């Protein structure tokens, strides 16, 4: 299994301006040194509380938000050095499914126009071939070609999300960022969209970066999982290992909040004290130490190294002082399946 996407020490800071001359007085550190590897045909789930930087990371990888620093490799090609025209050509390989399908579809464009737009931008095929491809894409996502002349407001939320997925598939991408694609949908519709995404991945060997705050959804769709907190990835391993044995205190607190579908069983909730620190003024040392129930003095002063608490064949990477294994690298990218 070969790697498709490699991200090394990616940072995205948003400047905060103030004063008479609107000088930069601080930075919001939305993504602060994230590294990971995504293998071809696999799904990496990103989970964490709202505001932890998941969506910003997904958009920074696509350069929809221009990263502050770091390296991004897609199929071995470095994306950060590409010009605007070169990047436009590479966008055929990478697409995004947005969280709100109603906001991401133009109310003035019909379904046919919205799905065909990527084909028009990249000048793919003749007008007749594009029309045929749009009809085929609608069939792939389970919609009839009779809806081609309708507008977004004439559809349900689930149908609009299917249209968004069809548009993302129009250029036959190798990599798709799915930014909370089911969070705005009813539970019954969520399962339909998730099953559709899983089927498309099997049939087209697409790699997904799947962003969600729902731990149950992440468990269902992901091969590997990264847990983010305050702009950093604090734990990264296979989905099976993470849900069987979460190691980082923050991950354990998230897992304890998952409801158990048995009224006779009671889970032990881990209640985190305090509020999430501001990404404009993150705490020194470990970013989680202000809320961690197992905090130690070293946590308040020293940034925790990346540590492998798994094995060489099944790595389990965490940033935490609670474990004494040797670091596997200085914030280097790694993958649970790259050995």
GROMACS .gro file of C-alpha atoms in nm:
model
  339
    1UNK     CA    1   0.000   0.000   0.000
    2UNK     CA    2   0.152   0.331  -0.110
    3UNK     CA    3   0.110   0.679   0.032
    4UNK     CA    4  -0.101   0.937  -0.150
    5UNK     CA    5  -0.087   1.239   0.080
    6UNK     CA    6   0.197   1.339   0.311
    7UNK     CA    7   0.172   1.644   0.536
    8UNK     CA    8   0.473   1.764   0.737
    9UNK     CA    9   0.459   2.024   1.016
   10UNK     CA   10   0.169   2.214   0.860
   11UNK     CA   11   0.077   2.545   1.020
   12UNK     CA   12  -0.200   2.792   0.950
   13UNK     CA   13  -0.204   3.115   1.151
   14UNK     CA   14  -0.466   3.386   1.103
   15UNK     CA   15  -0.331   3.735   1.184
   16UNK     CA   16  -0.516   3.957   1.430
   17UNK     CA   17  -0.478   4.325   1.349
   18UNK     CA   18  -0.528   4.623   1.573
   19UNK     CA   19  -0.434   4.983   1.636
   20UNK     CA   20  -0.444   5.284   1.410
   21UNK     CA   21  -0.228   5.127   1.138
   22UNK     CA   22  -0.389   4.782   1.158
   23UNK     CA   23  -0.063   4.612   1.245
   24UNK     CA   24  -0.052   4.242   1.329
   25UNK     CA   25  -0.073   4.223   1.709
   26UNK     CA   26  -0.127   3.846   1.747
   27UNK     CA   27  -0.194   3.526   1.556
   28UNK     CA   28  -0.474   3.272   1.588
   29UNK     CA   29  -0.290   2.940   1.566
   30UNK     CA   30  -0.568   2.739   1.401
   31UNK     CA   31  -0.331   2.461   1.285
   32UNK     CA   32  -0.001   2.439   1.468
   33UNK     CA   33   0.244   2.183   1.335
   34UNK     CA   34   0.036   1.886   1.213
   35UNK     CA   35   0.197   1.588   1.037
   36UNK     CA   36   0.039   1.273   0.894
   37UNK     CA   37   0.035   1.032   0.600
   38UNK     CA   38  -0.274   0.910   0.413
   39UNK     CA   39  -0.247   0.588   0.213
   40UNK     CA   40  -0.417   0.535  -0.122
   41UNK     CA   41  -0.771   0.402  -0.097
   42UNK     CA   42  -0.797   0.462   0.279
   43UNK     CA   43  -0.992   0.703   0.498
   44UNK     CA   44  -0.829   0.914   0.767
   45UNK     CA   45  -1.082   1.044   1.019
   46UNK     CA   46  -1.017   1.373   1.201
   47UNK     CA   47  -1.203   1.415   1.528
   48UNK     CA   48  -1.203   1.673   1.803
   49UNK     CA   49  -1.409   1.945   1.969
   50UNK     CA   50  -1.549   2.234   1.768
   51UNK     CA   51  -1.279   2.493   1.708
   52UNK     CA   52  -0.986   2.252   1.730
   53UNK     CA   53  -0.875   2.321   1.372
   54UNK     CA   54  -1.014   2.018   1.183
   55UNK     CA   55  -1.183   2.208   0.901
   56UNK     CA   56  -0.897   2.458   0.872
   57UNK     CA   57  -0.654   2.167   0.835
   58UNK     CA   58  -0.865   2.012   0.559
   59UNK     CA   59  -0.883   2.339   0.367
   60UNK     CA   60  -0.514   2.414   0.421
   61UNK     CA   61  -0.421   2.077   0.272
   62UNK     CA   62  -0.613   2.177  -0.042
   63UNK     CA   63  -0.465   2.529  -0.022
   64UNK     CA   64  -0.812   2.681  -0.002
   65UNK     CA   65  -0.659   2.844   0.306
   66UNK     CA   66  -0.299   2.926   0.218
   67UNK     CA   67  -0.080   2.755   0.482
   68UNK     CA   68   0.158   2.967   0.688
   69UNK     CA   69   0.431   2.702   0.663
   70UNK     CA   70   0.485   2.330   0.623
   71UNK     CA   71   0.501   2.079   0.340
   72UNK     CA   72   0.223   1.901   0.149
   73UNK     CA   73   0.295   1.617  -0.093
   74UNK     CA   74   0.030   1.464  -0.320
   75UNK     CA   75   0.149   1.159  -0.513
   76UNK     CA   76   0.504   1.270  -0.433
   77UNK     CA   77   0.458   1.622  -0.573
   78UNK     CA   78   0.511   1.917  -0.339
   79UNK     CA   79   0.205   2.142  -0.353
   80UNK     CA   80   0.330   2.444  -0.159
   81UNK     CA   81   0.567   2.552  -0.438
   82UNK     CA   82   0.307   2.539  -0.717
   83UNK     CA   83   0.186   2.857  -0.884
   84UNK     CA   84  -0.185   2.937  -0.907
   85UNK     CA   85  -0.211   2.796  -1.260
   86UNK     CA   86  -0.018   2.481  -1.169
   87UNK     CA   87  -0.234   2.433  -0.861
   88UNK     CA   88  -0.553   2.469  -1.068
   89UNK     CA   89  -0.437   2.184  -1.290
   90UNK     CA   90  -0.361   1.964  -0.986
   91UNK     CA   91  -0.705   2.027  -0.838
   92UNK     CA   92  -0.839   1.758  -1.069
   93UNK     CA   93  -0.681   1.512  -0.824
   94UNK     CA   94  -0.830   1.665  -0.509
   95UNK     CA   95  -1.178   1.785  -0.424
   96UNK     CA   96  -1.392   1.875  -0.122
   97UNK     CA   97  -1.741   1.795   0.005
   98UNK     CA   98  -1.859   2.088   0.217
   99UNK     CA   99  -2.052   2.066   0.543
  100UNK     CA  100  -2.354   2.268   0.433
  101UNK     CA  101  -2.474   2.152   0.090
  102UNK     CA  102  -2.721   2.439   0.062
  103UNK     CA  103  -2.453   2.704   0.114
  104UNK     CA  104  -2.205   2.534  -0.122
  105UNK     CA  105  -2.450   2.516  -0.415
  106UNK     CA  106  -2.537   2.835  -0.603
  107UNK     CA  107  -2.912   2.906  -0.578
  108UNK     CA  108  -2.899   3.052  -0.931
  109UNK     CA  109  -2.757   2.738  -1.092
  110UNK     CA  110  -2.947   2.424  -1.180
  111UNK     CA  111  -2.823   2.083  -1.073
  112UNK     CA  112  -2.681   2.025  -1.421
  113UNK     CA  113  -2.491   2.354  -1.416
  114UNK     CA  114  -2.347   2.293  -1.067
  115UNK     CA  115  -2.220   1.944  -1.144
  116UNK     CA  116  -2.091   2.042  -1.487
  117UNK     CA  117  -1.898   2.345  -1.363
  118UNK     CA  118  -1.572   2.153  -1.282
  119UNK     CA  119  -1.583   1.996  -1.629
  120UNK     CA  120  -1.624   2.341  -1.785
  121UNK     CA  121  -1.340   2.493  -1.579
  122UNK     CA  122  -1.097   2.220  -1.684
  123UNK     CA  123  -1.235   2.206  -2.042
  124UNK     CA  124  -1.300   1.833  -2.034
  125UNK     CA  125  -1.479   1.679  -2.333
  126UNK     CA  126  -1.735   1.825  -2.570
  127UNK     CA  127  -2.062   1.981  -2.446
  128UNK     CA  128  -2.247   1.658  -2.533
  129UNK     CA  129  -1.990   1.445  -2.348
  130UNK     CA  130  -2.014   1.671  -2.042
  131UNK     CA  131  -2.391   1.643  -2.038
  132UNK     CA  132  -2.367   1.264  -2.056
  133UNK     CA  133  -2.112   1.257  -1.774
  134UNK     CA  134  -2.338   1.471  -1.554
  135UNK     CA  135  -2.622   1.224  -1.606
  136UNK     CA  136  -2.390   0.935  -1.518
  137UNK     CA  137  -2.275   1.112  -1.201
  138UNK     CA  138  -2.634   1.164  -1.089
  139UNK     CA  139  -2.696   0.793  -1.139
  140UNK     CA  140  -2.387   0.709  -0.933
  141UNK     CA  141  -2.517   0.906  -0.633
  142UNK     CA  142  -2.870   0.768  -0.666
  143UNK     CA  143  -3.057   1.056  -0.831
  144UNK     CA  144  -3.260   1.052  -1.152
  145UNK     CA  145  -3.163   1.260  -1.455
  146UNK     CA  146  -3.510   1.420  -1.446
  147UNK     CA  147  -3.385   1.651  -1.167
  148UNK     CA  148  -3.115   1.814  -1.383
  149UNK     CA  149  -3.318   2.129  -1.445
  150UNK     CA  150  -3.413   2.183  -1.080
  151UNK     CA  151  -3.256   2.427  -0.834
  152UNK     CA  152  -3.103   2.350  -0.489
  153UNK     CA  153  -3.402   2.480  -0.290
  154UNK     CA  154  -3.619   2.210  -0.448
  155UNK     CA  155  -3.428   1.928  -0.277
  156UNK     CA  156  -3.400   1.784   0.073
  157UNK     CA  157  -3.074   1.812   0.269
  158UNK     CA  158  -2.972   1.457   0.186
  159UNK     CA  159  -3.040   1.507  -0.184
  160UNK     CA  160  -2.839   1.830  -0.187
  161UNK     CA  161  -2.547   1.651  -0.023
  162UNK     CA  162  -2.564   1.383  -0.294
  163UNK     CA  163  -2.544   1.660  -0.554
  164UNK     CA  164  -2.237   1.796  -0.373
  165UNK     CA  165  -2.079   1.450  -0.381
  166UNK     CA  166  -2.155   1.417  -0.753
  167UNK     CA  167  -1.982   1.751  -0.816
  168UNK     CA  168  -1.679   1.638  -0.616
  169UNK     CA  169  -1.659   1.319  -0.826
  170UNK     CA  170  -1.687   1.499  -1.161
  171UNK     CA  171  -1.309   1.513  -1.220
  172UNK     CA  172  -1.236   1.156  -1.101
  173UNK     CA  173  -1.027   1.274  -0.803
  174UNK     CA  174  -0.784   1.057  -0.609
  175UNK     CA  175  -0.836   1.248  -0.283
  176UNK     CA  176  -1.145   1.409  -0.127
  177UNK     CA  177  -1.176   1.616   0.190
  178UNK     CA  178  -1.517   1.544   0.342
  179UNK     CA  179  -1.577   1.832   0.584
  180UNK     CA  180  -1.850   1.710   0.822
  181UNK     CA  181  -2.064   1.596   0.525
  182UNK     CA  182  -2.343   1.447   0.739
  183UNK     CA  183  -2.355   1.672   1.047
  184UNK     CA  184  -2.645   1.881   0.909
  185UNK     CA  185  -2.853   1.576   0.809
  186UNK     CA  186  -3.111   1.364   0.990
  187UNK     CA  187  -2.979   1.039   1.138
  188UNK     CA  188  -3.166   0.824   0.885
  189UNK     CA  189  -3.022   1.026   0.597
  190UNK     CA  190  -2.673   1.023   0.750
  191UNK     CA  191  -2.650   0.645   0.712
  192UNK     CA  192  -2.749   0.666   0.344
  193UNK     CA  193  -2.483   0.927   0.268
  194UNK     CA  194  -2.216   0.739   0.467
  195UNK     CA  195  -2.295   0.415   0.285
  196UNK     CA  196  -2.276   0.602  -0.046
  197UNK     CA  197  -1.931   0.740   0.042
  198UNK     CA  198  -1.811   0.392   0.146
  199UNK     CA  199  -1.936   0.240  -0.179
  200UNK     CA  200  -1.772   0.509  -0.390
  201UNK     CA  201  -1.443   0.451  -0.211
  202UNK     CA  202  -1.455   0.077  -0.282
  203UNK     CA  203  -1.546   0.125  -0.648
  204UNK     CA  204  -1.311   0.415  -0.731
  205UNK     CA  205  -1.027   0.367  -0.477
  206UNK     CA  206  -1.060   0.726  -0.351
  207UNK     CA  207  -0.874   0.840  -0.040
  208UNK     CA  208  -1.075   1.048   0.207
  209UNK     CA  209  -0.984   1.294   0.480
  210UNK     CA  210  -1.309   1.266   0.675
  211UNK     CA  211  -1.370   1.545   0.928
  212UNK     CA  212  -1.631   1.507   1.201
  213UNK     CA  213  -1.696   1.572   1.569
  214UNK     CA  214  -1.910   1.256   1.586
  215UNK     CA  215  -1.701   0.968   1.723
  216UNK     CA  216  -1.952   0.706   1.607
  217UNK     CA  217  -1.938   0.833   1.248
  218UNK     CA  218  -1.556   0.841   1.255
  219UNK     CA  219  -1.546   0.481   1.382
  220UNK     CA  220  -1.781   0.369   1.104
  221UNK     CA  221  -1.597   0.524   0.808
  222UNK     CA  222  -1.228   0.547   0.907
  223UNK     CA  223  -0.928   0.321   0.862
  224UNK     CA  224  -0.703   0.554   1.062
  225UNK     CA  225  -0.794   0.831   1.309
  226UNK     CA  226  -0.625   1.153   1.415
  227UNK     CA  227  -0.743   1.330   1.732
  228UNK     CA  228  -0.697   1.707   1.728
  229UNK     CA  229  -0.684   1.952   2.015
  230UNK     CA  230  -0.610   2.324   1.991
  231UNK     CA  231  -0.460   2.298   1.643
  232UNK     CA  232  -0.240   1.995   1.714
  233UNK     CA  233  -0.282   1.624   1.646
  234UNK     CA  234  -0.241   1.465   1.990
  235UNK     CA  235  -0.308   1.102   1.895
  236UNK     CA  236  -0.284   0.913   1.566
  237UNK     CA  237  -0.335   0.543   1.500
  238UNK     CA  238  -0.562   0.290   1.332
  239UNK     CA  239  -0.933   0.317   1.407
  240UNK     CA  240  -0.937  -0.030   1.561
  241UNK     CA  241  -0.652   0.051   1.801
  242UNK     CA  242  -0.793   0.389   1.898
  243UNK     CA  243  -1.141   0.266   1.986
  244UNK     CA  244  -1.010  -0.046   2.157
  245UNK     CA  245  -0.749   0.133   2.368
  246UNK     CA  246  -0.735   0.515   2.360
  247UNK     CA  247  -0.417   0.633   2.530
  248UNK     CA  248  -0.411   1.013   2.538
  249UNK     CA  249  -0.612   1.163   2.830
  250UNK     CA  250  -0.802   1.389   2.589
  251UNK     CA  251  -0.900   1.094   2.367
  252UNK     CA  252  -1.015   0.896   2.670
  253UNK     CA  253  -1.233   1.188   2.777
  254UNK     CA  254  -1.391   1.204   2.429
  255UNK     CA  255  -1.452   0.830   2.427
  256UNK     CA  256  -1.618   0.838   2.769
  257UNK     CA  257  -1.885   1.070   2.626
  258UNK     CA  258  -2.005   0.811   2.371
  259UNK     CA  259  -2.351   0.690   2.486
  260UNK     CA  260  -2.390   0.317   2.544
  261UNK     CA  261  -2.709   0.172   2.385
  262UNK     CA  262  -2.786  -0.036   2.695
  263UNK     CA  263  -2.969   0.130   2.988
  264UNK     CA  264  -2.832  -0.133   3.229
  265UNK     CA  265  -2.471  -0.041   3.157
  266UNK     CA  266  -2.326   0.281   3.287
  267UNK     CA  267  -2.008   0.432   3.151
  268UNK     CA  268  -1.762   0.631   3.361
  269UNK     CA  269  -1.770   0.984   3.224
  270UNK     CA  270  -1.447   1.184   3.235
  271UNK     CA  271  -1.549   1.545   3.290
  272UNK     CA  272  -1.290   1.794   3.173
  273UNK     CA  273  -1.264   2.108   3.384
  274UNK     CA  274  -1.219   2.459   3.254
  275UNK     CA  275  -1.263   2.597   2.905
  276UNK     CA  276  -1.068   2.531   2.587
  277UNK     CA  277  -0.778   2.781   2.580
  278UNK     CA  278  -0.769   3.049   2.314
  279UNK     CA  279  -0.572   2.951   2.001
  280UNK     CA  280  -0.450   3.311   1.999
  281UNK     CA  281  -0.277   3.258   2.335
  282UNK     CA  282  -0.219   2.881   2.372
  283UNK     CA  283  -0.072   2.760   2.703
  284UNK     CA  284   0.296   2.678   2.735
  285UNK     CA  285   0.407   2.317   2.732
  286UNK     CA  286   0.135   2.066   2.650
  287UNK     CA  287  -0.170   2.247   2.509
  288UNK     CA  288  -0.401   2.014   2.705
  289UNK     CA  289  -0.241   2.059   3.048
  290UNK     CA  290  -0.493   2.323   3.163
  291UNK     CA  291  -0.775   2.064   3.148
  292UNK     CA  292  -0.590   1.733   3.184
  293UNK     CA  293  -0.693   1.519   3.487
  294UNK     CA  294  -0.345   1.359   3.490
  295UNK     CA  295  -0.135   1.674   3.452
  296UNK     CA  296   0.226   1.668   3.581
  297UNK     CA  297   0.465   1.959   3.644
  298UNK     CA  298   0.659   1.885   3.324
  299UNK     CA  299   0.338   1.921   3.120
  300UNK     CA  300   0.318   2.291   3.205
  301UNK     CA  301   0.667   2.372   3.078
  302UNK     CA  302   0.778   2.126   2.808
  303UNK     CA  303   0.609   2.051   2.476
  304UNK     CA  304   0.549   1.673   2.471
  305UNK     CA  305   0.740   1.473   2.208
  306UNK     CA  306   0.569   1.243   1.958
  307UNK     CA  307   0.586   0.895   2.111
  308UNK     CA  308   0.505   0.552   1.970
  309UNK     CA  309   0.316   0.348   2.229
  310UNK     CA  310   0.234   0.076   1.976
  311UNK     CA  311   0.467  -0.147   1.776
  312UNK     CA  312   0.682  -0.101   1.468
  313UNK     CA  313   0.423  -0.280   1.253
  314UNK     CA  314   0.122  -0.113   1.420
  315UNK     CA  315   0.236   0.229   1.545
  316UNK     CA  316   0.023   0.426   1.789
  317UNK     CA  317   0.149   0.786   1.804
  318UNK     CA  318   0.068   1.028   2.083
  319UNK     CA  319   0.199   1.360   2.212
  320UNK     CA  320   0.201   1.308   2.590
  321UNK     CA  321   0.447   1.310   2.883
  322UNK     CA  322   0.269   1.021   3.056
  323UNK     CA  323   0.460   0.770   2.846
  324UNK     CA  324   0.834   0.716   2.857
  325UNK     CA  325   0.908   0.550   2.522
  326UNK     CA  326   1.163   0.711   2.297
  327UNK     CA  327   1.022   0.965   2.044
  328UNK     CA  328   0.986   0.828   1.691
  329UNK     CA  329   1.075   1.159   1.530
  330UNK     CA  330   1.074   1.532   1.567
  331UNK     CA  331   0.715   1.601   1.460
  332UNK     CA  332   0.776   1.390   1.148
  333UNK     CA  333   0.488   1.250   0.946
  334UNK     CA  334   0.392   0.892   1.018
  335UNK     CA  335   0.111   0.657   0.941
  336UNK     CA  336  -0.034   0.355   1.120
  337UNK     CA  337   0.006   0.161   0.797
  338UNK     CA  338   0.334   0.291   0.656
  339UNK     CA  339   0.555   0.015   0.794
   0.00000   0.00000   0.00000
